């Protein structure tokens, strides 16, 4: 089976940096995704990590440590529009299906 | 990238009726999935829609309640059968292209 944990809620200040952590336990790991979901909308893809290390994409970066079963999403220069839920999802090898964490609801305050 | 068109975007249905949700992808995708998302919660996988064969259902979901079709690599449907208020939720389809999963816009279903 799979177990994915991430904080339920976080608050950060506009212009600052926030790190959202995700830990997972899985058999047959084949990659980790981060998605952003605004209220009432479908999730949108942010990042994909399959090897250890940091992947940077503009203001967003994602890190993976497979040995520790750990990932984080780093958001820099926070903007009010970054207020959303951030979903960590693990891809299983073989059946190619995504298992989602509970999501972290991030609120940006002025 | 790929774009998935999902419809209807929302519906209000009577208890005991059925609703079919459609997803059309603008690219051929091998894997398509159907999820349910309760308000304020994350996505729960209902089933994997396989082209040319029966869908693969997750624990707690059965074909009689959620029949799925996948006639080709760009289209799939999910039917919510014999609906009850507990089926009120958002239903999302997704397709995977390379290492990226794309989502439809979601269907907000309310059963009264």
PDB file of C-alpha atoms in Angstrom:
ATOM      1  CA  UNK A   1       0.000   0.000   0.000  1.00  0.00           C
ATOM      2  CA  UNK A   2       0.888   3.655   0.014  1.00  0.00           C
ATOM      3  CA  UNK A   3       0.940   6.280   2.726  1.00  0.00           C
ATOM      4  CA  UNK A   4       1.484   9.939   1.903  1.00  0.00           C
ATOM      5  CA  UNK A   5       1.632  12.662   4.536  1.00  0.00           C
ATOM      6  CA  UNK A   6       1.682  16.423   4.192  1.00  0.00           C
ATOM      7  CA  UNK A   7       0.601  19.245   6.508  1.00  0.00           C
ATOM      8  CA  UNK A   8      -3.058  20.149   6.321  1.00  0.00           C
ATOM      9  CA  UNK A   9      -2.682  23.910   6.383  1.00  0.00           C
ATOM     10  CA  UNK A  10       0.067  26.520   6.176  1.00  0.00           C
ATOM     11  CA  UNK A  11       0.148  30.299   6.181  1.00  0.00           C
ATOM     12  CA  UNK A  12       2.868  32.486   4.698  1.00  0.00           C
ATOM     13  CA  UNK A  13       3.448  36.166   3.975  1.00  0.00           C
ATOM     14  CA  UNK A  14       3.395  37.757   0.551  1.00  0.00           C
ATOM     15  CA  UNK A  15       6.942  38.090  -0.814  1.00  0.00           C
ATOM     16  CA  UNK A  16       8.334  35.427   1.499  1.00  0.00           C
ATOM     17  CA  UNK A  17       9.375  31.789   0.943  1.00  0.00           C
ATOM     18  CA  UNK A  18       7.449  28.712   2.045  1.00  0.00           C
ATOM     19  CA  UNK A  19       8.374  25.027   2.022  1.00  0.00           C
ATOM     20  CA  UNK A  20       5.669  22.366   1.900  1.00  0.00           C
ATOM     21  CA  UNK A  21       6.864  18.922   2.959  1.00  0.00           C
ATOM     22  CA  UNK A  22       5.628  15.535   1.847  1.00  0.00           C
ATOM     23  CA  UNK A  23       6.669  12.147   3.196  1.00  0.00           C
ATOM     24  CA  UNK A  24       5.669   8.898   1.620  1.00  0.00           C
ATOM     25  CA  UNK A  25       5.872   5.158   2.083  1.00  0.00           C
ATOM     26  CA  UNK A  26       5.290   3.119  -1.016  1.00  0.00           C
ATOM     27  CA  UNK A  27       6.204  -0.033  -2.838  1.00  0.00           C
ATOM     28  CA  UNK A  28       7.393   0.442  -6.381  1.00  0.00           C
ATOM     29  CA  UNK A  29       8.154   4.163  -6.448  1.00  0.00           C
ATOM     30  CA  UNK A  30       8.195   5.630  -9.929  1.00  0.00           C
ATOM     31  CA  UNK A  31       8.117   9.363  -9.326  1.00  0.00           C
ATOM     32  CA  UNK A  32       6.559  12.126  -7.280  1.00  0.00           C
ATOM     33  CA  UNK A  33       4.340  14.932  -8.520  1.00  0.00           C
ATOM     34  CA  UNK A  34       3.262  18.242  -7.088  1.00  0.00           C
ATOM     35  CA  UNK A  35      -0.024  19.805  -8.159  1.00  0.00           C
ATOM     36  CA  UNK A  36      -1.637  23.135  -7.411  1.00  0.00           C
ATOM     37  CA  UNK A  37      -5.390  23.313  -7.008  1.00  0.00           C
ATOM     38  CA  UNK A  38      -7.349  26.514  -6.582  1.00  0.00           C
ATOM     39  CA  UNK A  39     -10.747  26.249  -4.955  1.00  0.00           C
ATOM     40  CA  UNK A  40     -13.334  24.954  -7.388  1.00  0.00           C
ATOM     41  CA  UNK A  41     -10.795  24.160 -10.092  1.00  0.00           C
ATOM     42  CA  UNK A  42      -8.997  21.056 -11.323  1.00  0.00           C
ATOM     43  CA  UNK A  43      -5.422  20.348 -10.217  1.00  0.00           C
ATOM     44  CA  UNK A  44      -2.671  21.728 -12.417  1.00  0.00           C
ATOM     45  CA  UNK A  45       0.749  20.163 -12.782  1.00  0.00           C
ATOM     46  CA  UNK A  46       3.677  21.883 -11.070  1.00  0.00           C
ATOM     47  CA  UNK A  47       6.577  19.459 -10.977  1.00  0.00           C
ATOM     48  CA  UNK A  48       7.779  15.896 -11.327  1.00  0.00           C
ATOM     49  CA  UNK A  49      10.779  14.293  -9.573  1.00  0.00           C
ATOM     50  CA  UNK A  50      11.998  10.783 -10.137  1.00  0.00           C
ATOM     51  CA  UNK A  51      15.689  11.204  -9.244  1.00  0.00           C
ATOM     52  CA  UNK A  52      17.130  12.642  -6.046  1.00  0.00           C
ATOM     53  CA  UNK A  53      17.797  16.328  -6.013  1.00  0.00           C
ATOM     54  CA  UNK A  54      16.269  19.686  -6.701  1.00  0.00           C
ATOM     55  CA  UNK A  55      14.237  20.637  -9.763  1.00  0.00           C
ATOM     56  CA  UNK A  56      13.801  24.360 -10.250  1.00  0.00           C
ATOM     57  CA  UNK A  57      11.104  25.964 -12.361  1.00  0.00           C
ATOM     58  CA  UNK A  58      10.787  29.686 -11.917  1.00  0.00           C
ATOM     59  CA  UNK A  59       9.480  30.566  -8.479  1.00  0.00           C
ATOM     60  CA  UNK A  60       8.749  26.924  -7.718  1.00  0.00           C
ATOM     61  CA  UNK A  61      11.284  24.219  -6.858  1.00  0.00           C
ATOM     62  CA  UNK A  62      10.767  20.619  -5.848  1.00  0.00           C
ATOM     63  CA  UNK A  63      13.171  18.342  -4.021  1.00  0.00           C
ATOM     64  CA  UNK A  64      13.229  14.575  -3.691  1.00  0.00           C
ATOM     65  CA  UNK A  65      15.117  12.141  -1.474  1.00  0.00           C
ATOM     66  CA  UNK A  66      14.128   8.593  -2.357  1.00  0.00           C
ATOM     67  CA  UNK A  67      16.110   7.040   0.484  1.00  0.00           C
ATOM     68  CA  UNK A  68      14.222   9.150   3.004  1.00  0.00           C
ATOM     69  CA  UNK A  69      10.831   8.970   1.278  1.00  0.00           C
ATOM     70  CA  UNK A  70      10.727  12.739   1.386  1.00  0.00           C
ATOM     71  CA  UNK A  71       9.938  15.609  -0.923  1.00  0.00           C
ATOM     72  CA  UNK A  72       9.298  19.291  -0.570  1.00  0.00           C
ATOM     73  CA  UNK A  73       7.859  22.032  -2.712  1.00  0.00           C
ATOM     74  CA  UNK A  74       9.520  25.414  -2.296  1.00  0.00           C
ATOM     75  CA  UNK A  75       7.673  28.548  -3.327  1.00  0.00           C
ATOM     76  CA  UNK A  76       9.618  31.802  -3.526  1.00  0.00           C
ATOM     77  CA  UNK A  77       8.516  35.430  -3.814  1.00  0.00           C
ATOM     78  CA  UNK A  78       5.044  34.464  -2.733  1.00  0.00           C
ATOM     79  CA  UNK A  79       2.106  36.162  -4.382  1.00  0.00           C
ATOM     80  CA  UNK A  80      -1.499  36.338  -3.240  1.00  0.00           C
ATOM     81  CA  UNK A  81      -2.500  34.131  -6.186  1.00  0.00           C
ATOM     82  CA  UNK A  82      -0.381  31.335  -4.699  1.00  0.00           C
ATOM     83  CA  UNK A  83      -3.113  30.787  -2.131  1.00  0.00           C
ATOM     84  CA  UNK A  84      -4.297  27.295  -3.078  1.00  0.00           C
ATOM     85  CA  UNK A  85      -4.080  23.657  -2.108  1.00  0.00           C
ATOM     86  CA  UNK A  86      -0.853  21.861  -2.985  1.00  0.00           C
ATOM     87  CA  UNK A  87      -1.124  18.145  -3.592  1.00  0.00           C
ATOM     88  CA  UNK A  88       1.722  15.674  -3.366  1.00  0.00           C
ATOM     89  CA  UNK A  89       1.168  12.525  -5.441  1.00  0.00           C
ATOM     90  CA  UNK A  90       3.252   9.384  -5.848  1.00  0.00           C
ATOM     91  CA  UNK A  91       3.373   7.360  -9.047  1.00  0.00           C
ATOM     92  CA  UNK A  92       3.478   3.597  -8.657  1.00  0.00           C
ATOM     93  CA  UNK A  93       5.686   1.486 -10.848  1.00  0.00           C
ATOM     94  CA  UNK A  94       3.847  -1.038 -12.939  1.00  0.00           C
ATOM     95  CA  UNK A  95       0.278   0.180 -12.737  1.00  0.00           C
ATOM     96  CA  UNK A  96       1.172   3.801 -13.440  1.00  0.00           C
ATOM     97  CA  UNK A  97      -1.433   5.221 -11.114  1.00  0.00           C
ATOM     98  CA  UNK A  98      -1.116   8.277  -8.898  1.00  0.00           C
ATOM     99  CA  UNK A  99      -1.881   8.217  -5.198  1.00  0.00           C
ATOM    100  CA  UNK A 100      -2.551  11.639  -3.737  1.00  0.00           C
ATOM    101  CA  UNK A 101      -1.769  13.003  -0.320  1.00  0.00           C
ATOM    102  CA  UNK A 102      -4.426  14.894   1.577  1.00  0.00           C
ATOM    103  CA  UNK A 103      -3.171  18.220   0.250  1.00  0.00           C
ATOM    104  CA  UNK A 104      -1.824  21.321   1.993  1.00  0.00           C
ATOM    105  CA  UNK A 105      -4.018  24.388   1.992  1.00  0.00           C
ATOM    106  CA  UNK A 106      -1.686  27.389   1.731  1.00  0.00           C
ATOM    107  CA  UNK A 107      -2.938  30.852   2.629  1.00  0.00           C
ATOM    108  CA  UNK A 108      -0.892  33.895   1.665  1.00  0.00           C
ATOM    109  CA  UNK A 109      -1.381  36.963   3.824  1.00  0.00           C
ATOM    110  CA  UNK A 110      -0.326  40.522   2.949  1.00  0.00           C
TER     111      UNK A 110
ATOM    112  CA  UNK B   1       0.955  18.748 -23.020  1.00  0.00           C
ATOM    113  CA  UNK B   2      -2.644  17.630 -23.415  1.00  0.00           C
ATOM    114  CA  UNK B   3      -6.036  19.187 -22.890  1.00  0.00           C
ATOM    115  CA  UNK B   4      -8.960  17.239 -21.459  1.00  0.00           C
ATOM    116  CA  UNK B   5     -12.508  18.451 -21.996  1.00  0.00           C
ATOM    117  CA  UNK B   6     -14.869  17.136 -19.358  1.00  0.00           C
ATOM    118  CA  UNK B   7     -18.636  17.535 -19.309  1.00  0.00           C
ATOM    119  CA  UNK B   8     -20.960  18.270 -17.748  1.00  0.00           C
ATOM    120  CA  UNK B   9     -19.217  20.777 -15.499  1.00  0.00           C
ATOM    121  CA  UNK B  10     -21.982  20.439 -12.942  1.00  0.00           C
ATOM    122  CA  UNK B  11     -25.347  18.776 -12.493  1.00  0.00           C
ATOM    123  CA  UNK B  12     -28.069  18.382  -9.939  1.00  0.00           C
ATOM    124  CA  UNK B  13     -29.655  14.947 -10.078  1.00  0.00           C
ATOM    125  CA  UNK B  14     -32.502  13.133  -8.428  1.00  0.00           C
ATOM    126  CA  UNK B  15     -31.872  10.240  -6.098  1.00  0.00           C
ATOM    127  CA  UNK B  16     -32.004   6.898  -7.931  1.00  0.00           C
ATOM    128  CA  UNK B  17     -31.054   8.260 -11.349  1.00  0.00           C
ATOM    129  CA  UNK B  18     -27.759   7.900 -13.202  1.00  0.00           C
ATOM    130  CA  UNK B  19     -25.358  10.430 -14.691  1.00  0.00           C
ATOM    131  CA  UNK B  20     -22.707   9.839 -17.330  1.00  0.00           C
ATOM    132  CA  UNK B  21     -19.625  12.058 -17.342  1.00  0.00           C
ATOM    133  CA  UNK B  22     -17.539  12.321 -20.500  1.00  0.00           C
ATOM    134  CA  UNK B  23     -13.876  13.166 -21.011  1.00  0.00           C
ATOM    135  CA  UNK B  24     -12.322  13.910 -24.381  1.00  0.00           C
ATOM    136  CA  UNK B  25      -8.556  14.252 -24.713  1.00  0.00           C
ATOM    137  CA  UNK B  26      -6.897  16.120 -27.557  1.00  0.00           C
ATOM    138  CA  UNK B  27      -4.046  13.584 -27.656  1.00  0.00           C
ATOM    139  CA  UNK B  28      -3.856   9.823 -27.511  1.00  0.00           C
ATOM    140  CA  UNK B  29      -3.089   8.806 -23.938  1.00  0.00           C
ATOM    141  CA  UNK B  30      -2.429   5.294 -22.767  1.00  0.00           C
ATOM    142  CA  UNK B  31      -3.684   5.705 -19.225  1.00  0.00           C
ATOM    143  CA  UNK B  32      -6.863   7.440 -18.116  1.00  0.00           C
ATOM    144  CA  UNK B  33      -8.106   7.629 -14.565  1.00  0.00           C
ATOM    145  CA  UNK B  34     -11.249   8.660 -12.735  1.00  0.00           C
ATOM    146  CA  UNK B  35     -11.109  10.372  -9.337  1.00  0.00           C
ATOM    147  CA  UNK B  36     -13.578  11.587  -6.764  1.00  0.00           C
ATOM    148  CA  UNK B  37     -12.895  14.612  -4.599  1.00  0.00           C
ATOM    149  CA  UNK B  38     -15.052  15.412  -1.611  1.00  0.00           C
ATOM    150  CA  UNK B  39     -15.181  19.096  -0.591  1.00  0.00           C
ATOM    151  CA  UNK B  40     -11.968  20.187   1.070  1.00  0.00           C
ATOM    152  CA  UNK B  41     -10.332  16.817   0.597  1.00  0.00           C
ATOM    153  CA  UNK B  42      -7.799  15.307  -1.752  1.00  0.00           C
ATOM    154  CA  UNK B  43      -8.412  13.076  -4.740  1.00  0.00           C
ATOM    155  CA  UNK B  44      -9.458   9.462  -4.338  1.00  0.00           C
ATOM    156  CA  UNK B  45      -8.866   7.171  -7.285  1.00  0.00           C
ATOM    157  CA  UNK B  46     -12.004   5.352  -8.413  1.00  0.00           C
ATOM    158  CA  UNK B  47     -10.609   3.321 -11.281  1.00  0.00           C
ATOM    159  CA  UNK B  48      -8.160   3.081 -14.137  1.00  0.00           C
ATOM    160  CA  UNK B  49      -9.868   3.144 -17.529  1.00  0.00           C
ATOM    161  CA  UNK B  50      -8.227   0.655 -19.871  1.00  0.00           C
ATOM    162  CA  UNK B  51      -8.726   0.830 -23.614  1.00  0.00           C
ATOM    163  CA  UNK B  52     -10.192  -2.358 -24.974  1.00  0.00           C
ATOM    164  CA  UNK B  53     -10.683  -4.048 -21.607  1.00  0.00           C
ATOM    165  CA  UNK B  54     -12.587  -3.687 -18.376  1.00  0.00           C
ATOM    166  CA  UNK B  55     -11.641  -0.885 -15.998  1.00  0.00           C
ATOM    167  CA  UNK B  56      -9.571  -1.660 -12.908  1.00  0.00           C
ATOM    168  CA  UNK B  57     -11.368  -0.520  -9.751  1.00  0.00           C
ATOM    169  CA  UNK B  58      -9.884   0.549  -6.441  1.00  0.00           C
ATOM    170  CA  UNK B  59     -11.008  -0.855  -3.141  1.00  0.00           C
ATOM    171  CA  UNK B  60     -14.448   0.429  -2.245  1.00  0.00           C
ATOM    172  CA  UNK B  61     -15.552   1.065  -5.824  1.00  0.00           C
ATOM    173  CA  UNK B  62     -17.414  -1.438  -8.006  1.00  0.00           C
ATOM    174  CA  UNK B  63     -18.331  -1.646 -11.647  1.00  0.00           C
ATOM    175  CA  UNK B  64     -22.075  -1.845 -11.031  1.00  0.00           C
ATOM    176  CA  UNK B  65     -22.005   1.518  -9.294  1.00  0.00           C
ATOM    177  CA  UNK B  66     -19.406   3.235 -11.493  1.00  0.00           C
ATOM    178  CA  UNK B  67     -19.386   1.651 -14.956  1.00  0.00           C
ATOM    179  CA  UNK B  68     -16.611   3.018 -17.143  1.00  0.00           C
ATOM    180  CA  UNK B  69     -16.107   2.955 -20.888  1.00  0.00           C
ATOM    181  CA  UNK B  70     -12.869   3.533 -22.800  1.00  0.00           C
ATOM    182  CA  UNK B  71     -13.631   2.927 -26.477  1.00  0.00           C
ATOM    183  CA  UNK B  72     -10.402   4.540 -27.744  1.00  0.00           C
ATOM    184  CA  UNK B  73      -7.260   6.341 -26.611  1.00  0.00           C
ATOM    185  CA  UNK B  74      -8.877   9.801 -26.525  1.00  0.00           C
ATOM    186  CA  UNK B  75     -12.227   9.231 -24.808  1.00  0.00           C
ATOM    187  CA  UNK B  76     -13.696   7.805 -21.627  1.00  0.00           C
ATOM    188  CA  UNK B  77     -16.944   7.949 -19.687  1.00  0.00           C
ATOM    189  CA  UNK B  78     -17.833   7.354 -16.068  1.00  0.00           C
ATOM    190  CA  UNK B  79     -21.411   6.663 -15.037  1.00  0.00           C
ATOM    191  CA  UNK B  80     -22.576   7.230 -11.479  1.00  0.00           C
ATOM    192  CA  UNK B  81     -25.467   4.795 -11.132  1.00  0.00           C
ATOM    193  CA  UNK B  82     -28.473   4.731  -8.832  1.00  0.00           C
ATOM    194  CA  UNK B  83     -27.308   7.912  -7.176  1.00  0.00           C
ATOM    195  CA  UNK B  84     -27.761   8.806  -3.540  1.00  0.00           C
ATOM    196  CA  UNK B  85     -26.865  12.039  -1.705  1.00  0.00           C
ATOM    197  CA  UNK B  86     -23.611  10.384  -0.594  1.00  0.00           C
ATOM    198  CA  UNK B  87     -22.488  10.456  -4.228  1.00  0.00           C
ATOM    199  CA  UNK B  88     -22.478  14.261  -4.186  1.00  0.00           C
ATOM    200  CA  UNK B  89     -18.884  15.146  -4.977  1.00  0.00           C
ATOM    201  CA  UNK B  90     -16.543  16.413  -7.655  1.00  0.00           C
ATOM    202  CA  UNK B  91     -15.546  13.825 -10.230  1.00  0.00           C
ATOM    203  CA  UNK B  92     -12.358  14.310 -12.219  1.00  0.00           C
ATOM    204  CA  UNK B  93     -10.827  12.431 -15.106  1.00  0.00           C
ATOM    205  CA  UNK B  94      -7.148  12.513 -15.888  1.00  0.00           C
ATOM    206  CA  UNK B  95      -4.865  11.272 -18.600  1.00  0.00           C
ATOM    207  CA  UNK B  96      -1.155  10.631 -18.498  1.00  0.00           C
ATOM    208  CA  UNK B  97       1.157  11.724 -21.261  1.00  0.00           C
ATOM    209  CA  UNK B  98       4.800  10.835 -20.695  1.00  0.00           C
ATOM    210  CA  UNK B  99       5.392  11.705 -17.052  1.00  0.00           C
ATOM    211  CA  UNK B 100       2.694  14.313 -16.681  1.00  0.00           C
ATOM    212  CA  UNK B 101      -0.905  13.814 -15.625  1.00  0.00           C
ATOM    213  CA  UNK B 102      -3.545  16.199 -16.930  1.00  0.00           C
ATOM    214  CA  UNK B 103      -6.969  16.739 -15.468  1.00  0.00           C
ATOM    215  CA  UNK B 104     -10.345  17.579 -16.840  1.00  0.00           C
ATOM    216  CA  UNK B 105     -12.154  20.558 -15.387  1.00  0.00           C
ATOM    217  CA  UNK B 106     -14.177  18.356 -13.063  1.00  0.00           C
ATOM    218  CA  UNK B 107     -17.880  17.622 -12.696  1.00  0.00           C
ATOM    219  CA  UNK B 108     -19.592  18.944  -9.593  1.00  0.00           C
ATOM    220  CA  UNK B 109     -22.421  16.538  -8.847  1.00  0.00           C
ATOM    221  CA  UNK B 110     -25.185  17.249  -6.355  1.00  0.00           C
ATOM    222  CA  UNK B 111     -27.734  14.519  -5.633  1.00  0.00           C
ATOM    223  CA  UNK B 112     -31.001  15.591  -4.077  1.00  0.00           C
TER     224      UNK B 112
END
